[in-house]
Coordinates of N, CA and C in Angstrom, one line a residue:
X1 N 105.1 -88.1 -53.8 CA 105.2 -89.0 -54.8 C 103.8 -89.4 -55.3
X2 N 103.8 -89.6 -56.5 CA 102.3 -90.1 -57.2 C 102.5 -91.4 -57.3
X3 N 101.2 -92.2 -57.7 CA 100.9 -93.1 -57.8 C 101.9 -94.1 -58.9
X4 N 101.8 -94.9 -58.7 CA 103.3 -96.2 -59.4 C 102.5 -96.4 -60.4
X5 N 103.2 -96.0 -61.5 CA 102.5 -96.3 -63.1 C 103.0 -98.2 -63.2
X6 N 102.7 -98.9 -64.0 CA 103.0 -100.2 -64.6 C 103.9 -100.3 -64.8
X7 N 105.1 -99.4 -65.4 CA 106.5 -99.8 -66.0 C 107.2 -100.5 -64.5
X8 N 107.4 -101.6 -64.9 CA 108.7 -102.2 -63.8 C 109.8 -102.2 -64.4
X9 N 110.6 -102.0 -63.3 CA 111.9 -101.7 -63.3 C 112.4 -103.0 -62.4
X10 N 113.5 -103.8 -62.8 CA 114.1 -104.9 -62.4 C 115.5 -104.3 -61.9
X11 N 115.5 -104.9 -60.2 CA 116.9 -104.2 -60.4 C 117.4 -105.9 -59.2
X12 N 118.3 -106.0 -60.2 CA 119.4 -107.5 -59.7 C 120.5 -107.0 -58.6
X13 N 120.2 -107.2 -57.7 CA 121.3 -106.8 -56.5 C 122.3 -107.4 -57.0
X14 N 122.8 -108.5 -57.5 CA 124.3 -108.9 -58.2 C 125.6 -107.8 -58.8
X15 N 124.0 -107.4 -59.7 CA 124.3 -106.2 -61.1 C 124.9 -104.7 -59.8
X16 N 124.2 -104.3 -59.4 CA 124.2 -103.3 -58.4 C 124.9 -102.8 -57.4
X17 N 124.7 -103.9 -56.5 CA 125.8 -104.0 -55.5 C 127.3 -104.1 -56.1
X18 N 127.6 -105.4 -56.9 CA 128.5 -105.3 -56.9 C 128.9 -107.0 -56.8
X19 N 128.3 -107.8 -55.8 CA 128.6 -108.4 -55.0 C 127.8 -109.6 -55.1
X20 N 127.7 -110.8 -54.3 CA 126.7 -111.9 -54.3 C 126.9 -112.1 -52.6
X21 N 127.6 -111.7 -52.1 CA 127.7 -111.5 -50.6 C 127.0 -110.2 -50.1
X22 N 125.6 -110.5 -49.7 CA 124.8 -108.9 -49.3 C 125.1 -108.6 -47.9
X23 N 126.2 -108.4 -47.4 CA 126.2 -108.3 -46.0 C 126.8 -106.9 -45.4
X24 N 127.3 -105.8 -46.6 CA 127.4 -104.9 -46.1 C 126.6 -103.5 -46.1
X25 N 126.0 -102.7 -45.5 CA 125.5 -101.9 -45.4 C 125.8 -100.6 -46.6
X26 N 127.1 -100.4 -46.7 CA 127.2 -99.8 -48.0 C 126.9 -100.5 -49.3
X27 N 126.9 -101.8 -49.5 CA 126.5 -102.2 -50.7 C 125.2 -102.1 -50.6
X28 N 124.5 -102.4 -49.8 CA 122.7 -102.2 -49.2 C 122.7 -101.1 -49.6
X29 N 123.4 -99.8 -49.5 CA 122.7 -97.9 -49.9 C 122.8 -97.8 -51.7
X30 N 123.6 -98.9 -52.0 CA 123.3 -99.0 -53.4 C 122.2 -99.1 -54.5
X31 N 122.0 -100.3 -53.6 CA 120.4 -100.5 -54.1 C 119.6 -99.6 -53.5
X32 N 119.7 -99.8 -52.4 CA 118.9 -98.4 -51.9 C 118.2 -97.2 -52.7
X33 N 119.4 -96.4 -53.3 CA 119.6 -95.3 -53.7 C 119.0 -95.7 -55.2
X34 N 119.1 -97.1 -56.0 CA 118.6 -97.4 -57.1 C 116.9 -97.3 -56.7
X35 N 116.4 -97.9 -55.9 CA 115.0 -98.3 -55.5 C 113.9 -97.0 -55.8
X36 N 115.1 -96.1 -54.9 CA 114.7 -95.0 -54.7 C 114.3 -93.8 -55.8
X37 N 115.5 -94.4 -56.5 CA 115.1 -93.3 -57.6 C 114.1 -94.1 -58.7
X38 N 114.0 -95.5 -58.7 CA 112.6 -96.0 -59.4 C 111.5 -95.2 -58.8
X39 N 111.2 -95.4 -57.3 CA 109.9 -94.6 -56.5 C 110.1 -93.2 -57.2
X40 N 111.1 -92.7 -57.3 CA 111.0 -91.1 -57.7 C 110.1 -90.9 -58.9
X41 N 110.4 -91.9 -59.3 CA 109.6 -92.0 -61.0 C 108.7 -92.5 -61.3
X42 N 107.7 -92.9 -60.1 CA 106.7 -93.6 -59.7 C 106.6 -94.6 -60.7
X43 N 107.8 -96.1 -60.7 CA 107.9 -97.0 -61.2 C 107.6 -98.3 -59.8
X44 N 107.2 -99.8 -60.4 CA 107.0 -100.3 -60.1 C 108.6 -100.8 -59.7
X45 N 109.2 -101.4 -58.6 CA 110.4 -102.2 -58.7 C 110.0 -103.8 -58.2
X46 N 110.8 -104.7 -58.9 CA 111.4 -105.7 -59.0 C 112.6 -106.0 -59.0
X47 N 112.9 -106.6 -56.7 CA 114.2 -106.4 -56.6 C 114.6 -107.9 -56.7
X48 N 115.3 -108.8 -57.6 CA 115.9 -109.7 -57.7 C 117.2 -109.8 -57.0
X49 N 117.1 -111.5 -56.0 CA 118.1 -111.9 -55.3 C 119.0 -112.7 -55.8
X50 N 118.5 -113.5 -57.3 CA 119.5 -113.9 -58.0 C 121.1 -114.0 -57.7
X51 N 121.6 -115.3 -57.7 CA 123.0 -115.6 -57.1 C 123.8 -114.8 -55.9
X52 N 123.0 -114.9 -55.6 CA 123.5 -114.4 -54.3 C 123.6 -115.3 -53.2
X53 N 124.7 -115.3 -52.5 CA 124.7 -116.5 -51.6 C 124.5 -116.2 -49.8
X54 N 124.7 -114.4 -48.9 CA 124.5 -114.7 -48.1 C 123.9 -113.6 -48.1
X55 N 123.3 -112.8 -47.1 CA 121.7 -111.8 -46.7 C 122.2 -111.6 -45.8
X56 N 122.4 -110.7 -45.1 CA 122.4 -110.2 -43.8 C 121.1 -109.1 -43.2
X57 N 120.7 -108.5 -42.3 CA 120.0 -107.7 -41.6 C 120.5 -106.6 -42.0
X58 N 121.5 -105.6 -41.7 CA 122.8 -104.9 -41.9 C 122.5 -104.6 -43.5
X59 N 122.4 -105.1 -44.4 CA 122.6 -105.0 -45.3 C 120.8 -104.9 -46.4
X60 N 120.1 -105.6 -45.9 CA 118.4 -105.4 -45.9 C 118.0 -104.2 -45.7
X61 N 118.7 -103.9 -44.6 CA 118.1 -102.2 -43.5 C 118.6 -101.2 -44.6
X62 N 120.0 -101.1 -44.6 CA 120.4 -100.1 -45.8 C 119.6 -100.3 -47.2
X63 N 119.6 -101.5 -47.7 CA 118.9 -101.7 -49.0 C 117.3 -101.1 -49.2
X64 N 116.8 -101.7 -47.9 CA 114.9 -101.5 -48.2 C 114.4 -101.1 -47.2
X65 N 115.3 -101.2 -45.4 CA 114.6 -100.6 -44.4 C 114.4 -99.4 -44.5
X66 N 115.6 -98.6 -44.9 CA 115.4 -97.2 -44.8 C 114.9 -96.8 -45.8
X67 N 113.9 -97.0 -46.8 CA 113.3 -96.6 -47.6 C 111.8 -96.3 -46.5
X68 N 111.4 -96.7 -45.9 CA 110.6 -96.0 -45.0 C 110.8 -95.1 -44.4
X69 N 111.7 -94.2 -44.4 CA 112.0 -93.3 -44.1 C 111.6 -91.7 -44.9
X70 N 111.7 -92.4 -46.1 CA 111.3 -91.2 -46.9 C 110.2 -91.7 -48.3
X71 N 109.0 -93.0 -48.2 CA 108.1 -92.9 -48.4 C 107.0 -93.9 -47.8
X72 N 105.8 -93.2 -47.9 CA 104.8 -94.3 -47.2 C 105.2 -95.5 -47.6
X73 N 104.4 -96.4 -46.3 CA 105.1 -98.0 -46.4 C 103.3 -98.6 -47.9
X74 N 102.1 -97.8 -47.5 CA 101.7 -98.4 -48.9 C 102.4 -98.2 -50.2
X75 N 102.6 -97.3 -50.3 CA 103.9 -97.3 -51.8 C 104.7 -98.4 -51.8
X76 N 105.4 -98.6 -50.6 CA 106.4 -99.4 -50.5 C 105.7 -101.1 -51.1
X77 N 105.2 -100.7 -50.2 CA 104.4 -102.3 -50.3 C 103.5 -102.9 -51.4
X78 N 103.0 -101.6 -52.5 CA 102.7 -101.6 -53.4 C 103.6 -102.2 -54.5
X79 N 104.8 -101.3 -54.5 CA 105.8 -101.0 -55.9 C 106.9 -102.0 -55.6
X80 N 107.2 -102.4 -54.7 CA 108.2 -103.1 -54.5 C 108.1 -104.7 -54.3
X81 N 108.7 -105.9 -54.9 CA 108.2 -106.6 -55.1 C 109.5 -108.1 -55.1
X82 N 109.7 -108.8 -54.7 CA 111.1 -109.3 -54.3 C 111.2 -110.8 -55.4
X83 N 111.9 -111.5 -55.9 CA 112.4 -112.6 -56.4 C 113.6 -113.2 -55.9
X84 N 113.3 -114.9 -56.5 CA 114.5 -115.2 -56.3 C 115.2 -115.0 -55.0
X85 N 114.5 -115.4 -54.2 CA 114.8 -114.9 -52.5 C 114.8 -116.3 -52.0
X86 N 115.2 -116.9 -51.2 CA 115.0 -118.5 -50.4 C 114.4 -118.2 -48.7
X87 N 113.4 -118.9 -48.6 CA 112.6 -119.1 -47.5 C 113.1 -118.2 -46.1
X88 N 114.3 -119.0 -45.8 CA 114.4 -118.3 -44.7 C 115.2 -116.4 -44.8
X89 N 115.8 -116.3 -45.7 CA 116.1 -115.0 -46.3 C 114.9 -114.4 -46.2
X90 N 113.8 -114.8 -46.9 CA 112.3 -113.8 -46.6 C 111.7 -113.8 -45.6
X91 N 112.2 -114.7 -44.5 CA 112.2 -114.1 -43.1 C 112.9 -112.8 -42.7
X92 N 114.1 -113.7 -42.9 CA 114.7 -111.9 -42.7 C 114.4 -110.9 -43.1
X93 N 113.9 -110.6 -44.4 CA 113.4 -109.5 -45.6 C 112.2 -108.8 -44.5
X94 N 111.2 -109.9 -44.5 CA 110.0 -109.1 -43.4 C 110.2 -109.2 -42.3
X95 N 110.9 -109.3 -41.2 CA 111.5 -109.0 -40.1 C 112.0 -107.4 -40.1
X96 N 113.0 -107.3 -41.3 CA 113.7 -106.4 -41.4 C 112.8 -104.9 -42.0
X97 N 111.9 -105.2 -42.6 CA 111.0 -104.2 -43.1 C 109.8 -103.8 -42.0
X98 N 109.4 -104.9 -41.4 CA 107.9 -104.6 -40.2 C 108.7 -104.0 -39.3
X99 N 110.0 -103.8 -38.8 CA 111.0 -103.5 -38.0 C 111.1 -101.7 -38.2
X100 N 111.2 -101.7 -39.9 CA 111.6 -100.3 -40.2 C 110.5 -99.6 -40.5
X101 N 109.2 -100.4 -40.8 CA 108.0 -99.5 -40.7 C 107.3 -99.3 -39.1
X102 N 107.7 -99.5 -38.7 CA 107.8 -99.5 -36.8 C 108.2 -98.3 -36.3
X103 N 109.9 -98.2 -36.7 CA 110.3 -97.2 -36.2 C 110.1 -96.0 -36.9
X104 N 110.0 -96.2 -38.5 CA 109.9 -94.7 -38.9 C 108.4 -94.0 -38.6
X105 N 107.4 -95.1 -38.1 CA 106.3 -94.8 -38.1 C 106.2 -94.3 -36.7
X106 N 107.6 -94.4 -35.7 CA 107.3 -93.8 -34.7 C 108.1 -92.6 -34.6
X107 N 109.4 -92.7 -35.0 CA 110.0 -91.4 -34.8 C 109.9 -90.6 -35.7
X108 N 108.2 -90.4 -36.7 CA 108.0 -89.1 -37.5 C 106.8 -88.7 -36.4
X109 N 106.1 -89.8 -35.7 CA 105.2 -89.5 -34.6 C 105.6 -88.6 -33.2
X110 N 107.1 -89.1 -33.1 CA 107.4 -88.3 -31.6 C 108.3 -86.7 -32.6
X111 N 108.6 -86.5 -33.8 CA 109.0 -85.6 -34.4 C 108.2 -84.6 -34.5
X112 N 106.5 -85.1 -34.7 CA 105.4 -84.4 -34.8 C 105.5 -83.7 -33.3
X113 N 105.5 -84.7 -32.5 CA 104.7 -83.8 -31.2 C 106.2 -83.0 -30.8
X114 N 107.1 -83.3 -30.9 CA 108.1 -82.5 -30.3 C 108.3 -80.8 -31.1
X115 N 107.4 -81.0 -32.7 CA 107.3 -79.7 -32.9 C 106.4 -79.3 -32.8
X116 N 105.0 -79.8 -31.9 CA 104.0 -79.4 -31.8 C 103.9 -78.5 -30.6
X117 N 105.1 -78.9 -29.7 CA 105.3 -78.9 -28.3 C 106.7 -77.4 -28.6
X118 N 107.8 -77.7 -29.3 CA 108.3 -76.6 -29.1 C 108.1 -75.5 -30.3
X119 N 107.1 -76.1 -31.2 CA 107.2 -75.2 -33.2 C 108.4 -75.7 -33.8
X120 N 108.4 -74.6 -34.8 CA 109.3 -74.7 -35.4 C 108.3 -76.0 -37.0
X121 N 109.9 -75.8 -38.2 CA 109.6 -77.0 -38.9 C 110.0 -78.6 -38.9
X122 N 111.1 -79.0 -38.2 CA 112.1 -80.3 -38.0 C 112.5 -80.2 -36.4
X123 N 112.2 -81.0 -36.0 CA 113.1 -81.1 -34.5 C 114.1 -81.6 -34.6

């Protein structure tokens, strides 16, 4: 992925999901999969929490954790950019993200040595 041009792209989890209840994991791969395809296009995102009443972990992870999975967390941390969120919710938000750049940053590390150790391309 190249560098994040200026164009932001606003994406209202209301609009998206579906919902103002963010608590399930499949409504979280929705946005997800929106976010994702902004990064594809090396756009800036702007994810608005707007009327939304509850946040779960569950639903964070699907939305924005597992986006560490399939790009650097500077990108991430660059392009992606949150609103309209309430205090303790952005706890959860960074809980839920320093969490997922943790693990993905460790299970592409033990992925490396395990094909260093037996080859191949994917363990």
């Amino acid at each position: 992925m190249g560098k994040a041009t200026e164009e932001k792209v606003k994406i209202k989890i209301i609009e998206t999901a579906g919902i103002n209840c963010c608590v399930a994991a499949c409504d979280g791969q929705k946005v997800h999969d929106k976010i994702a395809d902004a990064f594809r296009k090396n756009r800036v995102v702007e994810l608005s929490f707007a009327e939304t009443n509850e946040l779960t972990p569950a639903f964070l992870n699907s939305a924005v954790g597992q986006l560490y999975g399939t790009f650097q967390a500077e990108i991430i941390e660059k392009s992606l950019s949150f609103t309209d969120l309430d205090h303790e919710d952005e706890i959860v938000l960074k809980r839920v993200m320093e969490r997922a750049k943790g693990y993905f940053e460790h299970a592409y590390s033990c992925r490396k040595a395990l094909r260093d150790v037996i080859g191949g391309e994917d363990a």
